[in-house]
Coordinates of C-alpha atoms (C1' of nucleotides) in Angstrom, one line a residue:
Chain A
M1 CA -63.4 191.2 196.5
S2 CA -64.1 191.6 200.2
D3 CA -61.9 189.0 201.8
V4 CA -58.6 190.5 203.0
L5 CA -56.7 187.2 203.3
P6 CA -58.1 184.6 201.0
V7 CA -55.7 181.7 201.1
I8 CA -57.3 180.6 197.9
T9 CA -58.9 183.1 195.5
R10 CA -62.0 182.5 193.6
K11 CA -60.0 182.1 190.4
E12 CA -57.8 179.5 192.0
R13 CA -60.8 177.6 193.2
E14 CA -62.3 177.7 189.8
F15 CA -59.0 176.5 188.3
Q16 CA -58.8 173.6 190.8
A17 CA -62.5 172.7 190.1
R18 CA -61.8 172.6 186.4
E19 CA -58.7 170.5 186.9
E20 CA -60.8 167.9 188.9
L21 CA -63.4 168.0 186.1
I22 CA -60.7 167.2 183.5
I23 CA -59.2 164.4 185.6
T24 CA -62.6 162.9 186.2
H25 CA -63.4 162.8 182.5
A26 CA -59.9 161.5 181.6
R27 CA -60.4 158.7 184.2
R28 CA -63.6 157.7 182.5
L29 CA -62.0 157.7 179.1
L30 CA -59.1 155.7 180.4
L31 CA -61.5 153.1 181.8
E32 CA -63.6 152.9 178.7
K33 CA -60.9 153.1 176.0
G34 CA -57.4 152.7 177.5
F35 CA -54.8 155.3 176.5
Q36 CA -54.6 155.4 172.7
A37 CA -58.3 155.2 171.7
W38 CA -59.2 158.8 172.7
N39 CA -57.6 162.1 172.0
M40 CA -57.2 165.5 173.6
E41 CA -59.8 167.0 171.3
Q42 CA -62.4 164.6 172.4
L43 CA -61.6 165.2 176.0
A44 CA -61.8 169.0 175.4
E45 CA -65.2 168.5 173.9
A46 CA -66.3 166.4 176.9
V47 CA -65.4 169.0 179.5
E48 CA -66.6 171.8 177.2
Y49 CA -63.3 173.6 177.0
S50 CA -60.8 173.8 174.2
K51 CA -57.6 171.9 173.8
G52 CA -55.5 174.9 174.6
T53 CA -57.1 175.2 178.0
L54 CA -56.3 171.5 178.8
Y55 CA -52.7 172.3 178.1
Q56 CA -52.8 175.0 180.8
H57 CA -53.3 172.3 183.3
F58 CA -51.2 169.5 182.0
S59 CA -48.0 169.6 180.0
S60 CA -48.9 166.6 177.9
K61 CA -51.3 163.7 177.6
E62 CA -49.0 161.6 179.7
D63 CA -48.9 164.3 182.4
L64 CA -52.7 164.2 182.5
V65 CA -52.8 160.5 182.8
L66 CA -50.2 160.6 185.6
A67 CA -52.4 163.1 187.4
V68 CA -55.3 160.6 187.1
A69 CA -53.1 157.8 188.5
T70 CA -51.9 160.0 191.4
A71 CA -55.4 161.1 192.3
S72 CA -56.3 157.4 192.6
L73 CA -53.2 156.6 194.5
R74 CA -53.9 159.2 197.0
Q75 CA -57.3 157.6 197.6
R76 CA -55.5 154.3 198.0
A77 CA -53.2 155.7 200.6
D78 CA -56.1 157.3 202.4
M79 CA -58.0 154.0 202.6
F80 CA -54.8 152.2 203.8
E81 CA -54.5 154.8 206.5
K82 CA -58.0 154.3 207.6
A83 CA -57.7 150.6 207.6
S84 CA -54.4 150.6 209.5
H85 CA -56.2 152.2 212.5
F86 CA -58.4 149.1 212.9
Q87 CA -58.1 147.8 216.4
G88 CA -56.9 144.3 216.6
L89 CA -54.0 141.9 216.2
S90 CA -51.3 142.8 213.7
R91 CA -52.5 140.2 211.3
E92 CA -56.1 141.4 211.7
R93 CA -54.9 144.9 210.8
I94 CA -53.0 143.8 207.7
R95 CA -56.2 142.0 206.8
A96 CA -58.1 145.3 207.1
I97 CA -55.6 146.8 204.7
G98 CA -56.2 143.9 202.3
F99 CA -59.9 144.8 202.4
A100 CA -58.9 148.4 201.7
C101 CA -57.0 147.3 198.7
C102 CA -60.1 145.5 197.2
E103 CA -62.4 148.4 198.0
F104 CA -60.0 150.7 196.2
A105 CA -59.7 148.4 193.2
L106 CA -63.4 148.5 192.8
S107 CA -63.6 152.2 193.3
C108 CA -60.8 153.0 190.8
P109 CA -61.0 150.2 188.3
E110 CA -58.8 152.0 185.8
Y111 CA -55.9 152.3 188.3
F112 CA -53.9 149.2 187.8
H113 CA -54.1 149.5 184.1
V114 CA -52.8 153.1 184.2
E115 CA -50.2 152.2 186.7
M116 CA -48.8 149.7 184.3
M117 CA -48.4 152.4 181.6
L118 CA -46.2 154.4 184.0
K119 CA -43.7 151.6 184.0
S120 CA -42.7 152.6 180.5
A121 CA -39.8 155.0 180.8
S122 CA -40.9 157.1 177.8
F123 CA -44.2 157.6 179.4
W124 CA -42.8 158.7 182.8
E125 CA -40.4 161.1 181.3
K126 CA -43.0 162.9 179.3
A127 CA -44.8 163.9 182.5
S128 CA -43.9 167.0 184.5
E129 CA -41.5 166.9 187.4
E130 CA -44.1 168.0 190.0
R131 CA -46.5 165.4 189.1
R132 CA -43.8 162.7 189.1
H133 CA -42.9 163.8 192.5
A134 CA -46.5 163.9 193.8
H135 CA -47.0 160.3 192.5
S136 CA -43.8 159.0 194.2
F137 CA -45.0 160.7 197.4
Q138 CA -48.4 158.9 197.4
G139 CA -46.7 155.6 196.5
A140 CA -44.3 156.0 199.4
R141 CA -47.3 156.6 201.7
C142 CA -48.8 153.3 200.7
W143 CA -45.5 151.5 201.2
R144 CA -44.9 153.1 204.6
I145 CA -48.2 152.2 206.1
I146 CA -47.7 148.5 205.2
N147 CA -44.1 148.5 206.2
N148 CA -44.8 150.1 209.6
L149 CA -47.3 147.4 210.3
V150 CA -44.9 144.6 209.3
V151 CA -42.2 146.2 211.5
E152 CA -44.6 146.3 214.4
A153 CA -45.7 142.7 213.9
M154 CA -42.1 141.6 214.0
A155 CA -41.5 143.6 217.2
L156 CA -44.5 141.9 218.7
G157 CA -43.2 138.5 217.6
D158 CA -46.3 138.0 215.5
I159 CA -44.0 137.4 212.5
P160 CA -40.9 135.3 213.3
R161 CA -37.9 137.5 213.3
G162 CA -34.6 136.7 211.6
Q163 CA -36.1 134.9 208.6
Y164 CA -37.1 137.8 206.4
S165 CA -36.5 141.5 206.7
P166 CA -39.5 143.7 207.1
E167 CA -38.8 145.3 203.8
Q168 CA -38.8 141.9 202.1
A169 CA -42.1 141.0 203.7
T170 CA -43.6 144.3 202.7
F171 CA -42.4 143.7 199.1
S172 CA -44.0 140.2 199.1
L173 CA -47.3 141.6 200.2
I174 CA -47.3 144.3 197.6
A175 CA -46.1 142.1 194.8
V176 CA -48.7 139.5 195.4
T177 CA -51.4 142.1 195.6
V178 CA -50.5 143.9 192.4
G179 CA -50.0 140.6 190.6
S180 CA -53.3 139.3 191.7
H181 CA -55.2 142.4 190.7
L182 CA -53.6 142.4 187.3
M183 CA -54.1 138.7 186.6
G184 CA -57.6 138.8 188.1
R185 CA -58.6 141.4 185.5
E186 CA -57.5 139.1 182.7
P187 CA -60.5 137.3 181.3
Q188 CA -58.4 134.5 180.0
F189 CA -56.9 133.8 183.4
R190 CA -60.2 134.2 185.2
V191 CA -61.7 131.5 183.0
Q192 CA -58.7 129.1 183.4
A193 CA -58.6 129.6 187.1
G194 CA -62.3 129.4 187.5
I195 CA -62.4 132.7 189.3
Q196 CA -65.8 134.2 189.8
N197 CA -64.8 137.0 192.1
P198 CA -61.3 138.5 191.5
M199 CA -61.3 140.3 194.9
L200 CA -61.6 137.0 196.8
A201 CA -58.7 135.7 194.8
V202 CA -56.7 138.7 195.8
R203 CA -57.6 138.2 199.4
L204 CA -56.7 134.5 199.3
N205 CA -53.3 135.2 197.9
Q206 CA -52.6 137.8 200.6
D207 CA -53.5 135.2 203.2
L208 CA -51.2 132.7 201.6
I209 CA -48.3 135.1 201.8
C210 CA -49.1 135.9 205.4
D211 CA -49.3 132.2 206.3
G212 CA -46.0 131.7 204.3
L213 CA -44.4 134.4 206.4
G214 CA -45.7 132.7 209.6
W215 CA -47.7 135.7 210.5
K216 CA -49.6 134.6 213.6
P217 CA -52.3 133.6 214.1
L218 CA -52.3 131.5 211.0
L219 CA -55.4 131.2 208.9
K220 CA -56.3 127.8 210.4
D221 CA -55.7 129.0 214.0
H222 CA -58.1 131.9 214.2
D223 CA -61.7 132.8 213.5
Y224 CA -61.0 135.3 210.8
A225 CA -64.7 135.3 209.8
A226 CA -65.3 137.2 213.0
T227 CA -62.5 139.6 212.2
D228 CA -64.0 140.2 208.8
S229 CA -67.4 141.0 210.3
R230 CA -65.7 143.6 212.5
I231 CA -63.8 145.1 209.5
L232 CA -67.0 145.3 207.6
A233 CA -68.8 146.9 210.5
E234 CA -66.1 149.3 211.5
V235 CA -64.2 150.3 208.4
F236 CA -65.6 149.2 205.1
P237 CA -69.4 148.7 205.3
N238 CA -69.6 148.6 201.5
A239 CA -67.3 145.6 201.3
A240 CA -70.1 143.3 202.1
A241 CA -71.3 143.7 198.6
W242 CA -68.3 141.9 197.0
L243 CA -67.4 139.7 200.0
N244 CA -70.3 137.3 199.9
A245 CA -69.8 135.6 196.6
D246 CA -68.4 132.5 194.9
P247 CA -64.7 131.6 195.0
Chain B
M1 CA -34.8 124.5 142.0
S2 CA -33.8 120.9 142.4
D3 CA -35.9 119.7 145.3
V4 CA -39.0 118.0 144.2
L5 CA -40.9 118.3 147.5
P6 CA -39.7 121.2 149.5
V7 CA -42.2 121.6 152.3
I8 CA -40.8 125.1 152.6
T9 CA -39.6 126.9 149.6
R10 CA -36.5 129.1 149.5
K11 CA -38.8 132.1 149.3
E12 CA -40.7 131.0 152.4
R13 CA -37.5 130.4 154.3
E14 CA -36.3 133.9 153.3
F15 CA -39.6 135.3 154.4
Q16 CA -39.5 133.6 157.8
A17 CA -35.9 134.6 158.3
R18 CA -36.8 138.3 157.6
E19 CA -39.7 138.1 160.0
E20 CA -37.3 136.9 162.7
L21 CA -34.9 139.7 161.9
I22 CA -37.7 142.2 162.3
I23 CA -38.9 140.7 165.5
T24 CA -35.4 140.7 166.9
H25 CA -34.9 144.4 166.1
A26 CA -38.3 145.3 167.4
R27 CA -37.5 143.5 170.7
R28 CA -34.3 145.5 171.0
L29 CA -36.2 148.8 170.4
L30 CA -38.9 147.8 172.9
L31 CA -36.3 147.1 175.5
E32 CA -34.4 150.3 174.9
K33 CA -37.3 152.7 174.4
G34 CA -40.6 151.2 175.3
F35 CA -43.4 151.4 172.8
Q36 CA -43.9 155.0 171.8
A37 CA -40.3 156.3 171.5
W38 CA -39.5 154.6 168.2
N39 CA -41.4 154.4 164.9
M40 CA -41.8 152.1 162.0
E41 CA -39.5 154.1 159.8
Q42 CA -36.6 153.7 162.3
L43 CA -37.3 150.0 162.5
A44 CA -37.3 149.7 158.7
E45 CA -34.0 151.5 158.6
A46 CA -32.5 149.2 161.2
V47 CA -33.5 146.0 159.3
E48 CA -32.6 147.7 156.0
Y49 CA -36.0 147.3 154.4
S50 CA -38.7 149.8 153.8
K51 CA -41.8 150.5 155.8
G52 CA -44.0 148.9 153.2
T53 CA -42.2 145.6 153.6
L54 CA -42.7 145.6 157.3
Y55 CA -46.4 145.8 156.7
Q56 CA -46.3 142.7 154.6
H57 CA -45.4 140.8 157.8
F58 CA -47.4 142.7 160.4
S59 CA -50.8 144.4 160.1
S60 CA -49.9 147.1 162.5
K61 CA -47.3 148.2 165.0
E62 CA -49.4 146.5 167.7
D63 CA -49.4 143.3 165.7
L64 CA -45.6 143.4 165.5
V65 CA -45.3 144.0 169.3
L66 CA -47.7 141.1 170.0
A67 CA -45.5 138.9 167.8
V68 CA -42.5 139.9 169.9
A69 CA -44.4 139.0 173.1
T70 CA -45.5 135.7 171.7
A71 CA -42.0 134.8 170.6
S72 CA -40.8 135.4 174.2
L73 CA -43.8 133.6 175.6
R74 CA -43.0 130.5 173.5
Q75 CA -39.5 130.5 175.0
R76 CA -41.0 130.8 178.4
A77 CA -43.3 127.8 177.8
D78 CA -40.3 125.8 176.4
M79 CA -38.3 126.6 179.5
F80 CA -41.2 125.6 181.8
E81 CA -41.5 122.4 179.9
K82 CA -37.8 121.6 180.3
A83 CA -37.9 122.5 184.0
S84 CA -41.1 120.4 184.6
H85 CA -39.1 117.2 183.6
F86 CA -36.7 117.7 186.5
Q87 CA -36.6 114.5 188.6
G88 CA -37.6 115.0 192.2
L89 CA -40.4 115.8 194.7
S90 CA -43.3 117.9 193.4
R91 CA -42.1 120.9 195.3
E92 CA -38.6 120.5 193.9
R93 CA -40.1 120.5 190.5
I94 CA -42.2 123.7 191.0
R95 CA -38.9 125.1 192.3
A96 CA -37.2 124.2 189.0
I97 CA -40.0 126.1 187.2
G98 CA -39.4 129.0 189.5
F99 CA -35.8 129.0 188.3
A100 CA -37.0 128.8 184.7
C101 CA -39.1 131.8 185.3
C102 CA -36.0 133.8 186.4
E103 CA -33.8 132.6 183.6
F104 CA -36.5 133.6 181.2
A105 CA -36.9 137.1 182.7
L106 CA -33.2 137.6 182.3
S107 CA -33.2 136.3 178.8
C108 CA -36.2 138.4 177.7
P109 CA -36.0 141.5 179.8
E110 CA -38.6 143.3 177.7
Y111 CA -41.2 140.7 178.2
F112 CA -43.1 141.8 181.3
H113 CA -43.3 145.3 180.1
V114 CA -44.7 144.3 176.7
E115 CA -47.1 141.9 178.3
M116 CA -48.5 144.8 180.4
M117 CA -49.3 146.7 177.2
L118 CA -51.3 143.9 175.9
K119 CA -53.7 144.3 178.9
S120 CA -55.0 147.4 177.1
A121 CA -58.0 146.5 175.1
S122 CA -57.3 149.0 172.3
F123 CA -53.9 147.4 171.9
W124 CA -55.1 143.9 171.8
E125 CA -57.8 144.6 169.2
K126 CA -55.4 146.3 166.8
A127 CA -53.4 143.0 166.4
S128 CA -54.4 140.4 163.9
E129 CA -56.6 137.4 164.8
E130 CA -53.9 134.8 164.1
R131 CA -51.3 136.5 166.4
R132 CA -53.8 136.9 169.2
H133 CA -54.6 133.2 168.9
A134 CA -50.9 132.2 168.9
H135 CA -50.4 134.3 172.0
S136 CA -53.3 132.7 173.9
F137 CA -51.9 129.3 172.9
Q138 CA -48.5 129.9 174.4
G139 CA -50.0 131.4 177.5
A140 CA -52.2 128.4 177.9
R141 CA -49.1 126.2 177.6
C142 CA -47.4 128.0 180.5
W143 CA -50.6 127.7 182.6
R144 CA -51.1 124.0 181.9
I145 CA -47.5 123.0 182.9
I146 CA -47.9 124.6 186.3
N147 CA -51.4 123.5 186.8
N148 CA -50.6 119.8 185.9
L149 CA -47.8 119.9 188.5
V150 CA -50.2 121.3 191.2
V151 CA -52.8 118.7 190.4
E152 CA -50.1 116.0 190.7
A153 CA -48.9 117.4 194.0
M154 CA -52.4 117.3 195.4
A155 CA -52.9 113.8 194.2
L156 CA -49.7 112.8 195.9
G157 CA -50.8 114.6 199.1
D158 CA -47.8 117.0 198.9
I159 CA -50.4 119.8 199.0
P160 CA -53.2 119.4 201.4
R161 CA -56.4 118.6 199.6
G162 CA -59.7 120.3 200.2
Q163 CA -58.4 123.7 201.1
Y164 CA -57.7 125.3 197.7
S165 CA -58.6 124.1 194.3
P166 CA -55.6 123.3 192.0
E167 CA -56.6 126.3 189.8
Q168 CA -56.6 128.7 192.7
A169 CA -53.2 127.5 193.7
T170 CA -51.9 127.8 190.1
F171 CA -53.4 131.3 190.0
S172 CA -51.6 132.2 193.2
L173 CA -48.2 131.1 191.9
I174 CA -48.6 133.0 188.6
A175 CA -49.9 136.1 190.3
V176 CA -47.1 136.3 192.8
T177 CA -44.5 135.7 190.1
V178 CA -45.9 138.3 187.7
G179 CA -46.3 140.8 190.5
S180 CA -42.8 140.2 191.8
H181 CA -41.2 140.6 188.4
L182 CA -43.0 143.8 187.7
M183 CA -42.3 145.3 191.1
G184 CA -38.7 144.1 191.1
R185 CA -38.1 146.1 187.9
E186 CA -39.3 149.2 189.6
P187 CA -36.3 151.2 190.8
Q188 CA -38.3 153.0 193.5
F189 CA -39.5 149.8 195.0
R190 CA -36.2 148.1 194.7
V191 CA -34.6 150.9 196.8
Q192 CA -37.4 150.9 199.4
A193 CA -37.3 147.1 199.8
G194 CA -33.5 147.0 199.8
I195 CA -33.5 144.6 196.9
Q196 CA -30.2 144.0 195.3
N197 CA -31.2 141.0 193.2
P198 CA -34.8 141.1 191.9
M199 CA -34.6 137.4 190.9
L200 CA -34.0 136.3 194.5
A201 CA -37.0 138.4 195.6
V202 CA -39.1 136.6 193.0
R203 CA -37.9 133.2 194.2
L204 CA -38.5 134.1 197.8
N205 CA -42.1 135.1 197.1
Q206 CA -42.7 131.9 195.2
D207 CA -41.5 130.0 198.3
L208 CA -43.8 132.0 200.5
I209 CA -46.8 131.0 198.4
C210 CA -45.7 127.4 198.4
D211 CA -45.3 127.4 202.2
G212 CA -48.6 129.2 202.5
L213 CA -50.2 126.4 200.5
G214 CA -48.6 123.9 202.8
W215 CA -46.7 122.4 199.9
K216 CA -44.5 119.7 201.5
P217 CA -41.7 119.6 202.3
L218 CA -41.9 123.2 203.7
L219 CA -38.9 125.5 203.3
K220 CA -37.7 124.8 206.9
D221 CA -38.1 121.0 206.6
H222 CA -35.8 120.3 203.6
D223 CA -32.4 121.0 202.3
Y224 CA -33.4 123.1 199.3
A225 CA -29.8 124.2 198.8
A226 CA -29.1 120.7 197.6
T227 CA -32.1 120.8 195.3
D228 CA -30.9 124.1 193.9
S229 CA -27.5 122.6 193.2
R230 CA -29.1 119.8 191.2
I231 CA -31.4 122.2 189.3
L232 CA -28.3 124.2 188.4
A233 CA -26.4 121.2 187.3
E234 CA -29.2 119.4 185.4
V235 CA -31.4 122.1 184.0
F236 CA -30.1 125.7 184.2
P237 CA -26.4 125.9 184.4
N238 CA -26.4 129.6 183.6
A239 CA -28.6 130.3 186.7
A240 CA -25.5 130.2 188.9
A241 CA -24.6 133.6 187.6
W242 CA -27.6 135.3 189.3
L243 CA -28.2 132.9 192.1
N244 CA -25.2 133.7 194.2
A245 CA -25.8 137.3 195.2
D246 CA -27.1 139.6 197.9
P247 CA -30.8 139.5 199.1
Chain C
dG1 C1' -70.4 203.7 182.4
dA2 C1' -66.5 204.1 179.3
dT3 C1' -61.9 202.8 178.5
dA4 C1' -57.5 200.8 179.1
dA5 C1' -54.9 197.0 180.9
dT6 C1' -54.6 192.4 182.2
dA7 C1' -55.8 187.6 182.1
dT8 C1' -57.9 183.8 179.9
dT9 C1' -59.6 181.0 176.1
dT10 C1' -59.6 179.6 171.6
dG11 C1' -58.9 176.9 167.3
dA12 C1' -56.1 177.3 163.1
dC13 C1' -51.8 175.6 162.4
dC14 C1' -47.5 172.6 162.7
dA15 C1' -44.8 168.4 163.0
dA16 C1' -44.6 163.6 163.7
dT17 C1' -46.1 159.1 162.6
dG18 C1' -49.0 154.9 161.6
dG19 C1' -50.6 153.1 157.5
dT20 C1' -51.5 152.7 152.0
dC21 C1' -50.7 151.9 147.3
dA22 C1' -49.2 152.9 142.5
dA23 C1' -45.0 152.6 140.4
dA24 C1' -40.4 150.9 140.2
dA25 C1' -37.4 147.1 140.8
dT26 C1' -36.4 142.5 140.8
dG27 C1' -37.0 137.7 139.7
dT28 C1' -38.6 133.9 136.6
dG29 C1' -39.4 131.1 132.5
dA30 C1' -39.5 130.6 127.5
Chain D
dT1 C1' -33.9 138.9 125.1
dC2 C1' -38.4 139.7 126.3
dA3 C1' -42.9 139.2 128.7
dC4 C1' -45.0 138.2 132.8
dA5 C1' -45.3 137.7 137.9
dT6 C1' -43.7 138.9 142.3
dT7 C1' -41.6 141.9 145.6
dT8 C1' -40.1 146.3 147.3
dT9 C1' -40.3 151.0 147.7
dG10 C1' -41.2 155.7 149.4
dA11 C1' -44.2 159.5 148.3
dC12 C1' -48.5 160.4 150.1
dC13 C1' -52.6 160.5 153.4
dA14 C1' -55.1 161.0 157.7
dT15 C1' -54.8 161.4 162.5
dT16 C1' -53.3 163.6 166.6
dG17 C1' -50.3 165.7 170.3
dG18 C1' -48.9 170.1 171.0
dT19 C1' -48.2 175.6 170.1
dC20 C1' -49.3 180.3 169.9
dA21 C1' -51.2 184.7 168.0
dA22 C1' -55.6 186.5 168.0
dA23 C1' -60.1 186.9 170.1
dT24 C1' -62.6 187.2 174.1
dA25 C1' -63.5 188.0 178.9
dT26 C1' -62.3 190.1 183.3
dT27 C1' -60.6 193.7 186.2
dA28 C1' -59.0 198.3 187.4
dT29 C1' -59.2 203.2 186.8
dC30 C1' -61.3 207.4 186.0

DNA sequence: GATAATATTTGACCAATGGTCAAAATGTGA
DNA sequence: TCACATTTTGACCATTGGTCAAATATTATC
């Protein structure tokens, strides 16, 4: 060992790499089978370690699943951050975050399903304290990015002041987004609603909330197609793939 | 046995009564502990029957939980139906359904949590065919009641035609409602958003979507406080308890 | 390179629990 | 009262999340 001050030793690097490997495989299993339909033995086989080794990384199956969710949530916050730097009107920037949300949903398709499990108290309390904290932290990042933008929009007068608090408006945006993603994944609802592309349904609902808030310029008063082109070009080039599609 | 033509025999009545007893206790356990933190043995003890008897009613734990969800969903559809008969403008009627939704959430607090479990494929496929069908049926009832109202509102010109399809609008309303209920139950979000009364947050978000859809009369153009008084008096007298509260 | 000391990995094992079924208990009719 | 049918039961099984002593690998020392 030649390095005098290795901040991270080789062992630690290997440990982290293995943890990522486990999380990646667990994510795949979650996407393919949900929570119940696979067991730790199978996961151990997939990553070519034994069950005991898994438990050196995660205190329980729930702890592992929370780690998967938090890894995704960190990605989400990163994408929100990137989108929030988009240059434009406040409503154009919230629009960019809306795009980020869809990009994320496509890149981590298991996320919303896993996040719903976490709502169960018994699930949450089986995870370790550190991981619960890490998850809250990433969740708070997402919240803050949106809320800051809403606060700014109100300061600029883009959202009428006095009607709703910034926190209420932020809550509305998040609630409609989560609800749209969850419902859009439901085959039964998709058929009933005639939805071909769930992401466009999410985007539409976000627009409805913004219009409802009176966030200027309203959908009818601005050429948002031009905004979308810029968002595509500057922030999410991959979004073109899902953007041009049926309702 | 004196009755000549009993459509339902005494045995069958007893069987149904016991099924309801089991469902009621299972609902309580779900509310108190979620899904994992109780077992069939404990439930059997609570209803004072043995495990084997439970399995004469339900093919699996998942099947039982689906039955709980469907029983709640039936209540939900019933309340929607009641609310949809409210006499008034189309937007006043969707408002009455919004009230129904909150009344329901208070009366079946376990519902949204259980409903989220059903999204997991492995869960759904462990339940019996009949119960899956019954659940879809009640879900479709809820959908239809809202969608009919939206169609009618568009026919009346209360919602501008041509912009969104009735199905899209229905989807928006349901998505925002589900999302708001789920997020409103999350302590972390409640604190961040400064929400005292989750039901009012749900109602607000529904109003935002309606305004966003341009559903006339808009919030600012009508005395909806008067509408609310009528809804309270005519349809949901109990709603007064949760309506008068902080944001 | 040999050996001792330390760290890591393993899989047999345990406890909990969803689900089954032969036997016991209960109900019914003659 | 007895024979037959139906219902209820709980011992039993298989699966699986989680543990830990033993085996294996790594590192340090001479």
